[in-house]
Tab-separated table of C-alpha atoms in Angstrom:
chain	number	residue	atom	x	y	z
A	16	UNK	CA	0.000	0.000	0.000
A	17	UNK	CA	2.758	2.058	-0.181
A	18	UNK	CA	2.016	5.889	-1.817
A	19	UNK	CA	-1.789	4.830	-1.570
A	20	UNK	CA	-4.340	5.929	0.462
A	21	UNK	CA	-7.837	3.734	0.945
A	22	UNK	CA	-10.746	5.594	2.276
A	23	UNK	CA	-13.866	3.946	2.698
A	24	UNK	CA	-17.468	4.848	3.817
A	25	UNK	CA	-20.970	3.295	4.467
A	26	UNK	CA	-24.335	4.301	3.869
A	27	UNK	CA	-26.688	2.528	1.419
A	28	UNK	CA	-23.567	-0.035	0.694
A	29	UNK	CA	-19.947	0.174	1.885
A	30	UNK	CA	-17.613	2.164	-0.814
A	31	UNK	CA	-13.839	2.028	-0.547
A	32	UNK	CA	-11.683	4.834	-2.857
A	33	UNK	CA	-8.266	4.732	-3.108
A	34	UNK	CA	-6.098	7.958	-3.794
A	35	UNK	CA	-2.627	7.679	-5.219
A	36	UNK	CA	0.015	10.662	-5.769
A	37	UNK	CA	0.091	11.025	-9.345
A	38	UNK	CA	2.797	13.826	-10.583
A	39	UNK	CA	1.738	17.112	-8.570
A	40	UNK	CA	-1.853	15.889	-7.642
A	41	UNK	CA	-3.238	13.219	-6.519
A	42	UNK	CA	-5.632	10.749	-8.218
A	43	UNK	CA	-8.756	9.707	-6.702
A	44	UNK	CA	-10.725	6.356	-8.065
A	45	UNK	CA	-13.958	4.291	-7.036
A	46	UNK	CA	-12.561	0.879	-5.887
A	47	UNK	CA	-15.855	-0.940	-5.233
A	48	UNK	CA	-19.737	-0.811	-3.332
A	49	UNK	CA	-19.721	-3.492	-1.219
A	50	UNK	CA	-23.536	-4.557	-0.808
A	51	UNK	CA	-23.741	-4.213	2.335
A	52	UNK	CA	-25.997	-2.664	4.975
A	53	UNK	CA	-24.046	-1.368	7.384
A	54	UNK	CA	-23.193	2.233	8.898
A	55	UNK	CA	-19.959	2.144	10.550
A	56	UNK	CA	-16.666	1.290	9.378
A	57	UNK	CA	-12.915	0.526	10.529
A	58	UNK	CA	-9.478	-0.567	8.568
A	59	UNK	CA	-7.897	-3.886	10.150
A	60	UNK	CA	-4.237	-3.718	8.038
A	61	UNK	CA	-5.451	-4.140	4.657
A	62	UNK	CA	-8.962	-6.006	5.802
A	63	UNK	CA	-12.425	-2.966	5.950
A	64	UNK	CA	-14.453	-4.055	9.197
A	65	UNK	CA	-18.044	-3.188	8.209
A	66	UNK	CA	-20.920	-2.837	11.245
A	67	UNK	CA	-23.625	-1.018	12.340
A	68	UNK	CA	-26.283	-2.909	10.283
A	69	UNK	CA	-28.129	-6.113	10.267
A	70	UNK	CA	-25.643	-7.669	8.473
A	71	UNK	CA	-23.602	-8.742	11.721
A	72	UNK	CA	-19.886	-7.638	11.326
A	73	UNK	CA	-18.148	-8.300	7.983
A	74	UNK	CA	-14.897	-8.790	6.556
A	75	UNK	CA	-14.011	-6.997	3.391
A	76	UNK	CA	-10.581	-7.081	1.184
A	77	UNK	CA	-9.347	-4.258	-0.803
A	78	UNK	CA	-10.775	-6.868	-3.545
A	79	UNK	CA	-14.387	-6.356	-2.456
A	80	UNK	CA	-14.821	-9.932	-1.258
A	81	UNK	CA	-17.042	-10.234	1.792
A	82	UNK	CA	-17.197	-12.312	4.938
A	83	UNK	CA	-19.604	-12.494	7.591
A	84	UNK	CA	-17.875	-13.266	10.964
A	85	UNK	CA	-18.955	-16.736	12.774
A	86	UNK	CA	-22.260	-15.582	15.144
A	87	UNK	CA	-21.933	-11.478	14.834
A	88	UNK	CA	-24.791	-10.363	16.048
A	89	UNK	CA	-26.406	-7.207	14.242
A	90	UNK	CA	-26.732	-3.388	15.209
A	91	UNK	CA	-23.208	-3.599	16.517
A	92	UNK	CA	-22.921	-0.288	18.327
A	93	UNK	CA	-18.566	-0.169	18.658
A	94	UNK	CA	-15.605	-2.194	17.958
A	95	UNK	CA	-12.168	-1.648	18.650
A	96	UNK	CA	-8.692	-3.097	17.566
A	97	UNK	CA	-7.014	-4.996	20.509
A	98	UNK	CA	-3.514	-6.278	18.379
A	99	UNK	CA	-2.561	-8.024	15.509
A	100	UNK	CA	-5.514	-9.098	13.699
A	101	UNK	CA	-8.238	-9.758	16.668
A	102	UNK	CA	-11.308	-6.947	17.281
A	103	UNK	CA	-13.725	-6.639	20.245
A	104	UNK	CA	-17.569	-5.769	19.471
A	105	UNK	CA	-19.645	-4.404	21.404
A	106	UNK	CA	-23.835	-5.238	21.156
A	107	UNK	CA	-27.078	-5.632	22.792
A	108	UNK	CA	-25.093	-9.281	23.425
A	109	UNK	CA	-22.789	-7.838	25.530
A	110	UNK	CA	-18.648	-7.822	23.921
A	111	UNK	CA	-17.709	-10.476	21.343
A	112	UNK	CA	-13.824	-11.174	20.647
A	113	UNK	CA	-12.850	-12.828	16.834
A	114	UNK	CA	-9.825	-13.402	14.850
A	115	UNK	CA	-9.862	-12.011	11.679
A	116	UNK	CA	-7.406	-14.588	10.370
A	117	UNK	CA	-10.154	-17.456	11.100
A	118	UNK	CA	-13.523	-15.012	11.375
A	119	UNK	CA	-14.373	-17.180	14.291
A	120	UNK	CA	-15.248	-15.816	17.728
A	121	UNK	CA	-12.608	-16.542	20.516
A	122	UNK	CA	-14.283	-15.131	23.596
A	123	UNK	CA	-17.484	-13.415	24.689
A	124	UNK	CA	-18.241	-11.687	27.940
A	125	UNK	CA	-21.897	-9.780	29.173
A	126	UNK	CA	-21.709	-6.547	29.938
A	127	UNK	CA	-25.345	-6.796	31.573
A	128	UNK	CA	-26.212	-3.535	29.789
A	129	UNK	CA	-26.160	-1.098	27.338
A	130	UNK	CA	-22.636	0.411	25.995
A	131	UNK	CA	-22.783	2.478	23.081
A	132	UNK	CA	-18.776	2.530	22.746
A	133	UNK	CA	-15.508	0.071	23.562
A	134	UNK	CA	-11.593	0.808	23.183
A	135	UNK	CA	-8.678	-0.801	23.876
A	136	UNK	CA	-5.200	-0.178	24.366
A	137	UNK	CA	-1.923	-0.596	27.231
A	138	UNK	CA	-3.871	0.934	30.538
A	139	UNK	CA	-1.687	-0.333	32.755
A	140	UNK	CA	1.896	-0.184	31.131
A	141	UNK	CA	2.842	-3.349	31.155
A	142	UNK	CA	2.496	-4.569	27.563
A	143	UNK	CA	-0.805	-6.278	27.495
A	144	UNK	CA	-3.847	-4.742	26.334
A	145	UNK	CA	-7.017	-3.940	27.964
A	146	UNK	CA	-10.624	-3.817	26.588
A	147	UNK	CA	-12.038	-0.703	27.866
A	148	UNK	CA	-15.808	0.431	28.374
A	149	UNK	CA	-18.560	2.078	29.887
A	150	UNK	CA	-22.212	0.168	30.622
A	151	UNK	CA	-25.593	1.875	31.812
A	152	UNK	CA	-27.040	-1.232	33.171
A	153	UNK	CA	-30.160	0.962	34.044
A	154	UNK	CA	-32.534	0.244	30.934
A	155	UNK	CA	-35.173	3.011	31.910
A	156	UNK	CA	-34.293	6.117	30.918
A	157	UNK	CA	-36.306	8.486	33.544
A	158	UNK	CA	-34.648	6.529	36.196
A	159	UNK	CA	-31.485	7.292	37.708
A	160	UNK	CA	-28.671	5.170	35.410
A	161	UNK	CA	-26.383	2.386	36.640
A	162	UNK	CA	-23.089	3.297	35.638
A	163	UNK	CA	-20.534	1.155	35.487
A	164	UNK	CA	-16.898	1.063	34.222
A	165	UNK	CA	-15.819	-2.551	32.950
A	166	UNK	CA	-11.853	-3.472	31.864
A	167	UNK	CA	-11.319	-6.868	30.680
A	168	UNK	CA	-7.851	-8.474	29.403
A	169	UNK	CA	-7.413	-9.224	25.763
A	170	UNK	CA	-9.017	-12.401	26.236
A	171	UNK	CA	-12.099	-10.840	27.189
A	172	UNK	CA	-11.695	-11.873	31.187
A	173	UNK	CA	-13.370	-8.922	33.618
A	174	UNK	CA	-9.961	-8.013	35.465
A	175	UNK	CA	-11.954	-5.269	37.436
A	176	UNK	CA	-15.579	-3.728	37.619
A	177	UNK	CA	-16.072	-0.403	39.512
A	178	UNK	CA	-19.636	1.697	40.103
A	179	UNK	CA	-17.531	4.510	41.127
A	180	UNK	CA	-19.210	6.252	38.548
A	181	UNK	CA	-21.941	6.633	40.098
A	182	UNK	CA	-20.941	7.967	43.240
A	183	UNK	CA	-19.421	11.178	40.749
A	184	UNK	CA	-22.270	11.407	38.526
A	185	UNK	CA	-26.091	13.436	38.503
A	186	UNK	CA	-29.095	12.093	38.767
A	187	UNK	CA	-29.657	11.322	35.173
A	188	UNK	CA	-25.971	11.528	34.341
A	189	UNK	CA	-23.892	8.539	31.879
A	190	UNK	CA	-21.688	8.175	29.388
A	191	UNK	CA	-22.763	8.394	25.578
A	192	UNK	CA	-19.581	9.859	24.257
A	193	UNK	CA	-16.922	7.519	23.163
A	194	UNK	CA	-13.869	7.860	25.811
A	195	UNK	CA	-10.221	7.754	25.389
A	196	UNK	CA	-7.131	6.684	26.625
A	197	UNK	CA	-4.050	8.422	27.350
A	198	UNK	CA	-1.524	8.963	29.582
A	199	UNK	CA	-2.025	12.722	30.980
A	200	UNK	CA	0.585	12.052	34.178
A	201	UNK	CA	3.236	10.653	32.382
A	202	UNK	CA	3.293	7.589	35.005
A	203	UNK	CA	3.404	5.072	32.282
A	204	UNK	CA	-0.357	3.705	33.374
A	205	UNK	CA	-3.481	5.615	31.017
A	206	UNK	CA	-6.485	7.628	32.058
A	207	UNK	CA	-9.434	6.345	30.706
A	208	UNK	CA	-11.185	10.106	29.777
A	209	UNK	CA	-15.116	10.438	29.162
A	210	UNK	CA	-17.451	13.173	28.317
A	211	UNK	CA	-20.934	12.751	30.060
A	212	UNK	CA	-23.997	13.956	28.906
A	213	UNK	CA	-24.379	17.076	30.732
A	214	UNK	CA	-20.659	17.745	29.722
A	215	UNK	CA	-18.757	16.958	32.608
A	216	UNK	CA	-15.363	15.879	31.921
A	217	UNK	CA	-14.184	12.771	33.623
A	218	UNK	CA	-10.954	10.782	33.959
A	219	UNK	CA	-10.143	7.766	35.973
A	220	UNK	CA	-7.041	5.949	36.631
A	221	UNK	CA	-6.310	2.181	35.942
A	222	UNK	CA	-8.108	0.919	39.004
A	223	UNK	CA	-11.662	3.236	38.600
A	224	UNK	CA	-10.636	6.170	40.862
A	225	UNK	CA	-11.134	9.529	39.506
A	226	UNK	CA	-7.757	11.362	38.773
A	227	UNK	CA	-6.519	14.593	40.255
A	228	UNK	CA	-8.244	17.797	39.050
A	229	UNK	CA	-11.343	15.921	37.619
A	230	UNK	CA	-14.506	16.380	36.935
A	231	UNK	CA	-14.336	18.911	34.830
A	232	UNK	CA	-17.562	21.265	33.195
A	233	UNK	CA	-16.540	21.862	29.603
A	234	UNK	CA	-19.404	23.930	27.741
A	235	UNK	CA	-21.258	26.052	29.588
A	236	UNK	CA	-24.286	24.922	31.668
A	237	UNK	CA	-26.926	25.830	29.286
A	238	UNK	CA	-24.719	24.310	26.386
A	239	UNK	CA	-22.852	21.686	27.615
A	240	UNK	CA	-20.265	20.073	25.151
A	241	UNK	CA	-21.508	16.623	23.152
A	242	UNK	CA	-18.536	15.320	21.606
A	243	UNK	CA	-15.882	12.888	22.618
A	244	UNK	CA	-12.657	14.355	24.011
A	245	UNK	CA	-9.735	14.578	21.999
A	246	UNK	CA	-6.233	14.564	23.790
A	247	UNK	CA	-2.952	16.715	22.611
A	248	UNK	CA	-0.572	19.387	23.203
A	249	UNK	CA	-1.946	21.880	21.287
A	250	UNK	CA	0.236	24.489	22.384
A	251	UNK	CA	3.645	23.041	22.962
A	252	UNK	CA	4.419	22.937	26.642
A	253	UNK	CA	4.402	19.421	26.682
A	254	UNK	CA	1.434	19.168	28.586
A	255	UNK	CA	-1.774	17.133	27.126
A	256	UNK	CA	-4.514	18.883	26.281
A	257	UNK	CA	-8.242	17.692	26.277
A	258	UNK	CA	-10.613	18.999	23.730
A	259	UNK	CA	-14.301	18.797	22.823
A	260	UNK	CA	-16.698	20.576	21.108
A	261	UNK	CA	-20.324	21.956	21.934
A	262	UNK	CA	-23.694	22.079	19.147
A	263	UNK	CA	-23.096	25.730	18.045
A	264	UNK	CA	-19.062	24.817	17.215
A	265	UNK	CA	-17.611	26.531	20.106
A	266	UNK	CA	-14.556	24.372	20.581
A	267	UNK	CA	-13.477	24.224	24.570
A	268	UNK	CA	-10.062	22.726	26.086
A	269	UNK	CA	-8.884	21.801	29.396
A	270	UNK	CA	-5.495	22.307	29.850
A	271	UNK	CA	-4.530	18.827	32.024
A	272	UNK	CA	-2.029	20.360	35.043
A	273	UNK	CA	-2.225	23.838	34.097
A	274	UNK	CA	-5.513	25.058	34.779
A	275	UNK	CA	-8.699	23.433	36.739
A	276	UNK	CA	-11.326	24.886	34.821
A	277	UNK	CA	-11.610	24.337	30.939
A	278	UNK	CA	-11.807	27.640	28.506
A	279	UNK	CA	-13.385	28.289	25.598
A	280	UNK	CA	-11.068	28.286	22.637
A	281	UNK	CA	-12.561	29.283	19.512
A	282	UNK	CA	-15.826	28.974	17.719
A	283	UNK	CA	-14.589	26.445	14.774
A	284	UNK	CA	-18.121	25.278	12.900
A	285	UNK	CA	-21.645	26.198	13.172
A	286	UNK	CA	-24.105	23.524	14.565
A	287	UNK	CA	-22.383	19.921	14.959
A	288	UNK	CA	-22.395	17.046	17.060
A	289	UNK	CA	-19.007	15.733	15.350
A	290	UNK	CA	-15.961	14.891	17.335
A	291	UNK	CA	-12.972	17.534	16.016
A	292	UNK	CA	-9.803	16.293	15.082
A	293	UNK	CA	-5.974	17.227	15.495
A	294	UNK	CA	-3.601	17.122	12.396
A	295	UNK	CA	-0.475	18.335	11.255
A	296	UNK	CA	-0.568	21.587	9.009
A	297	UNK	CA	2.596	21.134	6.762
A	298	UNK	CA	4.865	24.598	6.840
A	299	UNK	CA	8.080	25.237	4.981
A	300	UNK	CA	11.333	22.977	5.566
A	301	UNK	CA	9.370	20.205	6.308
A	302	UNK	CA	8.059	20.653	9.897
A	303	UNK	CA	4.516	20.998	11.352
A	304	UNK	CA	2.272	23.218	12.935
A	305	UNK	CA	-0.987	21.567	14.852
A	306	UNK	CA	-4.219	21.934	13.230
A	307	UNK	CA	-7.447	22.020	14.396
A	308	UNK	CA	-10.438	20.755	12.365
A	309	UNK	CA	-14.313	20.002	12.433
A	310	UNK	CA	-17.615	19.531	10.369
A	311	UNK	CA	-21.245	21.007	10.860
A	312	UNK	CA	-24.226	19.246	10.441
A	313	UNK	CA	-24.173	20.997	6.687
A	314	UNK	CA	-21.061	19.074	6.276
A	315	UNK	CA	-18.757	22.253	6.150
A	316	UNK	CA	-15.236	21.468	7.455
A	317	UNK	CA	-13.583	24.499	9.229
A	318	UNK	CA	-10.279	24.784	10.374
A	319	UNK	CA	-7.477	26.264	12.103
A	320	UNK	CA	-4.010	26.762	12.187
A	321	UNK	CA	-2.923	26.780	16.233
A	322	UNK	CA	0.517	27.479	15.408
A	323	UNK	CA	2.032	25.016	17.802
A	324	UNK	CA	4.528	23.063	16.638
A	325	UNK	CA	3.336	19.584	15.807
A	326	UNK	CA	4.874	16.609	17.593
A	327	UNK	CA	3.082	13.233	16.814
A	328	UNK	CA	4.143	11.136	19.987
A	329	UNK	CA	1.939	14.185	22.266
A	330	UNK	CA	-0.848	13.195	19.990
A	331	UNK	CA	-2.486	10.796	22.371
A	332	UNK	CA	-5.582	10.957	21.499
A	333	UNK	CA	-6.350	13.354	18.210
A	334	UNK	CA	-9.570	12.307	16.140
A	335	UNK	CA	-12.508	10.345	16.945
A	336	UNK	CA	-11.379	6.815	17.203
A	337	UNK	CA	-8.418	7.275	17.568
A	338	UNK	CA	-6.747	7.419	14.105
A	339	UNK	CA	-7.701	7.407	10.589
A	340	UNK	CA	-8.125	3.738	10.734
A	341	UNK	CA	-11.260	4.615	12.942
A	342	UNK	CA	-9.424	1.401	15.223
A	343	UNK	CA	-9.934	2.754	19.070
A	344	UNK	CA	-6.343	0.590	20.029
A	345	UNK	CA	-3.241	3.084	20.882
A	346	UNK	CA	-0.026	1.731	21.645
A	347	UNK	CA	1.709	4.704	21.998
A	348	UNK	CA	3.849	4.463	25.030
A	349	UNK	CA	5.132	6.814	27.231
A	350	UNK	CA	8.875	8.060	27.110
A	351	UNK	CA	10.563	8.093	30.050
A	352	UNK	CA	7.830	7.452	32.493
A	353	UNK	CA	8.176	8.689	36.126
A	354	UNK	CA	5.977	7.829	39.121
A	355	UNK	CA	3.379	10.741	40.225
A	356	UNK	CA	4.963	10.829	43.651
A	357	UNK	CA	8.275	8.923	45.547
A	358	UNK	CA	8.358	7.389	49.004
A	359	UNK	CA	6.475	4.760	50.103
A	360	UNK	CA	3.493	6.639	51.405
A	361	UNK	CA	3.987	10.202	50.536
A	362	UNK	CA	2.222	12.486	52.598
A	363	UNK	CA	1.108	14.516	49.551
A	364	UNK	CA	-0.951	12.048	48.490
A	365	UNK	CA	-2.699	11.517	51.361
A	366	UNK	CA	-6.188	13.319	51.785
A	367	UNK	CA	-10.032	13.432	51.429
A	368	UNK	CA	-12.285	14.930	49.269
A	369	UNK	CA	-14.669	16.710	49.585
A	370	UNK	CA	-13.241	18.286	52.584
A	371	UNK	CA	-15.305	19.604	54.333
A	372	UNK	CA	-18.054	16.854	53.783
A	373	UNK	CA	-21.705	18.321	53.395
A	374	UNK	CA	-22.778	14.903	51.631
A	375	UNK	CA	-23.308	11.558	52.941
A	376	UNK	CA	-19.620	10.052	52.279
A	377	UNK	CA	-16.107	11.591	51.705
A	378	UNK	CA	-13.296	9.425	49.795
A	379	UNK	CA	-9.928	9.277	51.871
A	380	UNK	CA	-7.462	9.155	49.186
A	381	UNK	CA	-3.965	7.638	49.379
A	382	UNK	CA	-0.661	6.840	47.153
A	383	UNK	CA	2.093	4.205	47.608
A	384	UNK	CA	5.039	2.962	45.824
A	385	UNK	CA	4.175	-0.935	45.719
A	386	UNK	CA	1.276	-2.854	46.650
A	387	UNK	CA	0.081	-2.406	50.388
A	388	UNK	CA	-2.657	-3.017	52.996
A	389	UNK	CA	-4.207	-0.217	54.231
A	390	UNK	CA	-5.822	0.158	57.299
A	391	UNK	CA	-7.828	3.281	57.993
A	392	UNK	CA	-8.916	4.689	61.486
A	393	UNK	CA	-11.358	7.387	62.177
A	394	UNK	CA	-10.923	9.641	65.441
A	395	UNK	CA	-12.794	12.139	67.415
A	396	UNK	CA	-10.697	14.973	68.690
A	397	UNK	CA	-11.061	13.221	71.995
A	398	UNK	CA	-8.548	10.012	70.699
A	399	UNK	CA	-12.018	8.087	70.361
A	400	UNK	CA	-12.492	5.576	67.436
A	401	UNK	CA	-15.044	6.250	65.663
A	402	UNK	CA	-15.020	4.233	62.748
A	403	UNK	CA	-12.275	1.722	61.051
A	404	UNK	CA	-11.886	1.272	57.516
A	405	UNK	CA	-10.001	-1.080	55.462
A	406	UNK	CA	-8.517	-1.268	51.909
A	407	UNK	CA	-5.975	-2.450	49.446
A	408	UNK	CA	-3.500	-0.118	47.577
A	409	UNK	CA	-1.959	-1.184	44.043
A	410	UNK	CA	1.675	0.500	44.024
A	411	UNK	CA	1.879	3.485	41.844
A	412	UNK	CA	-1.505	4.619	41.828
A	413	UNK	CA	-3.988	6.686	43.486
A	414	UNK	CA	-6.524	4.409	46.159
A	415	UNK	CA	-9.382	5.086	47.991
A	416	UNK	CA	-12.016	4.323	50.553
A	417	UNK	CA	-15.156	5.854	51.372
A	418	UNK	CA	-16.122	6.992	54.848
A	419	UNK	CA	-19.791	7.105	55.201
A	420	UNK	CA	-21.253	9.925	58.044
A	421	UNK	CA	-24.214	9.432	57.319
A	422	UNK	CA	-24.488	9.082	60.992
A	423	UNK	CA	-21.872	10.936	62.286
A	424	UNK	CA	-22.019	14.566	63.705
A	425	UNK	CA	-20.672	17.557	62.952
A	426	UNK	CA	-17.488	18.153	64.046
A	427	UNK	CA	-13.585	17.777	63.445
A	428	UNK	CA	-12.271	14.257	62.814
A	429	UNK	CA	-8.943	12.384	62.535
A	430	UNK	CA	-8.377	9.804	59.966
A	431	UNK	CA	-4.840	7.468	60.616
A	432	UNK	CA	-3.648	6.020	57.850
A	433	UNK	CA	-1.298	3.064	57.601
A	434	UNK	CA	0.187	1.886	54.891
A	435	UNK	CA	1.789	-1.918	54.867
A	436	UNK	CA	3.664	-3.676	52.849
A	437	UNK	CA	6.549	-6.621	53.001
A	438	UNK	CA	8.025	-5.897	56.367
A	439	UNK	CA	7.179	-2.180	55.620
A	440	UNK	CA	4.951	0.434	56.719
A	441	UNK	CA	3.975	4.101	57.495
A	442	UNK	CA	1.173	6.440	58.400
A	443	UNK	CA	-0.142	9.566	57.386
A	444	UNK	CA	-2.813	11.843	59.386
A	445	UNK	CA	-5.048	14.288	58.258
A	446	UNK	CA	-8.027	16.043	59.297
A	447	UNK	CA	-11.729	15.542	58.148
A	448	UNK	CA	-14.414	18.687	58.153
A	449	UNK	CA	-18.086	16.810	58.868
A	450	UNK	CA	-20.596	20.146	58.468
A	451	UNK	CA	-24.374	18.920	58.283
């Protein structure tokens, strides 16, 4: 495929073009219409994934040939890469695995709800990829959803489910964006990054707890943002940046570590609901400036040069998808990763929020180097216990436990924590605000 380009869409069939550089221009030529009736579409190497339809999922080569995978079910919402030539799909029947080589299912695993999207990539920095996706298993819609955040391994195992989703999220709040992963502390592990409906930003380490300086509003209350985020540095302080887009084109970023609110950018489109994208705008002796571009509902594409210079490894997350490919599966890596904090138990990373607690529950935060118990103990100012909490740390990143006072007074509280692990241990205090 080399100096050729293959685009392909779906609508009434699935068409695949292919452009070629010919002299000065470039050539642009119908390869095929696939019969097919399907909406959605996604490159596999040189193999077009076609879904969306009832047709199940098919297989079609640059040739137009087409095969049906073994027991696809139809209306497939999502489906996402997860290495060499295997795909996850996501459906009403919860997430299918197959190998393209064979078009035979490998795995399947329910989901016990509705998902609209699924992506994949190295969460946890260790080489192996994770299946990644958000489930609503609430199936009325004027009830408050269920919302739950599912990673399975590559072999579609559930490593970990967490509901700490809904502890963070309104009373008719979930997840219909697709989210993305990237790695926005540079700790070698990826956030998994969301966009609700009422436009709250979200982003959650590799065990389910929310990261520092999240949730975020992006769009303003009465216009909320719609799209999927979008992850870069747009303005080249090395710093990810995480982008979305509201229905009148007013494009908003949050500037991960630099700010804690999100600003309003530029208005880049009229009405859309269409995820932007990041690309390189070529500029004389051959390097890059970043580029910013979208499409309205009247299919106009506007766009903007940002002037940044364009580095492709700090695009972690730039178009909907993913990539061209439309694939969801990023194995970029991070160079040079450092841990968010050193010592065992850093005091730094010790605390509770929200602080002071007006609510029902607070979550008593904590950070250590390797795996550890942790044992929590709640004081009065007296040196009474008043409550003891347990929980289990995973070296490296951010842990928590909730506290519930529901039944405790106002007041000032202590919370000991102890940290233990292989012959090892240490404690951190702080103080807990209960106003009710």
């Amino acid at each position: 495929m080399t100096g050729k380009v293959y685009v392909a869409t779906a609508g009434d069939g699935v068409y695949l073009w292919r452009a070629e550089r010919v002299g000065g221009g470039t050539k642009l030529e119908r390869q095929f219409k696939a019969p097919a009736r399907q909406i959605f579409v996604m490159f596999v190497d040189t193999i077009l994934i076609a879904y969306g339809g009832d047709d199940g999922i098919q297989a079609i080569s640059l040739d137009g040939t087409i095969r049906t995978l073994q027991s696809a079910p139809p209306y497939t919402s999502s489906i996402c890469r997860i290495g060499g030539r295997r795909i996850a799909a996501v459906s009403a029947e919860g997430v299918k695995i197959y190998d393209l080589n064979t078009q035979q299912q490998t795995r399947s695993f329910q989901t016990n709800g509705s998902s609209q999207y699924v992506v994949a990539g190295d969460v946890l920095g260790n080489g192996k990829p994770r299946i990644v996706l958000f489930v609503n298993r609430q199936s009325d819609p004027n009830k408050r959803p269920d919302n739950r955040l599912i990673i399975s391994d590559e072999e579609g195992t559930i490593i970990r489910e967490y509901d700490s989703p809904n502890s963070l999220c309104g009373p008719l709040e979930h997840f219909p964006t697709p989210p993305a992963l990237a790695d926005l502390d540079g700790d070698g592990r990826k956030e998994i990054v969301v966009i609700s409906n009422e436009g709250q930003l979200f982003a959650f380490n590799s065990i389910g707890i929310l990261a520092d300086g999240f949730p975020v509003r992006m769009g303003s209350e009465s216009r909320p943002v719609r799209s999927g985020p979008i992850i870069g540095d747009i303005d080249g302080d090395g710093k990810p940046d995480i982008l979305s887009i509201d229905s009148k084109g007013d494009l908003w970023v949050y500037r991960f570590g630099v700010h804690r609110l999100a600003e309003n950018l530029v208005k880049l489109t009229g009405r859309t609901f269409r995820t932007p994208c990041l690309f390189p705008v070529a500029q004389p002796g051959g390097l890059a400036t970043v580029g910013l571009a979208s499409v309205d509902v009247e299919g106009r594409i506007a766009a903007v040069d940002l002037t940044a210079r364009y580095n492709a490894t700090s695009m972690l997350w730039p178009m909907y998808q993913l990539n061209p490919a439309q694939t969801s599966f990023t194995e970029i890596g991070t160079t040079n990763p450092s841990p968010i904090a050193s010592g065992f138990l850093p005091k730094e990373r010790v605390y509770n929020w929200p602080n002071p607690v007006y609510g029902s529950s607070t979550q008593i935060r904590y950070f250590t180097s390797s795996d550890a118990t942790i044992s929590v103990k709640i004081l009065d100012l007296a040196g009474v216990k008043i409550a003891e909490l347990q929980g289990r740390a995973v070296g490296g990143v951010d842990g928590e436990v909730t506290w519930d006072v529901s039944g405790i007074q106002s007041g000032i509280y202590l919370a000991r924590i102890e940290a233990t692990a292989n012959g090892q241990s240490d404690v951190a205090i702080i103080k807990i605000a209960v106003v009710k």
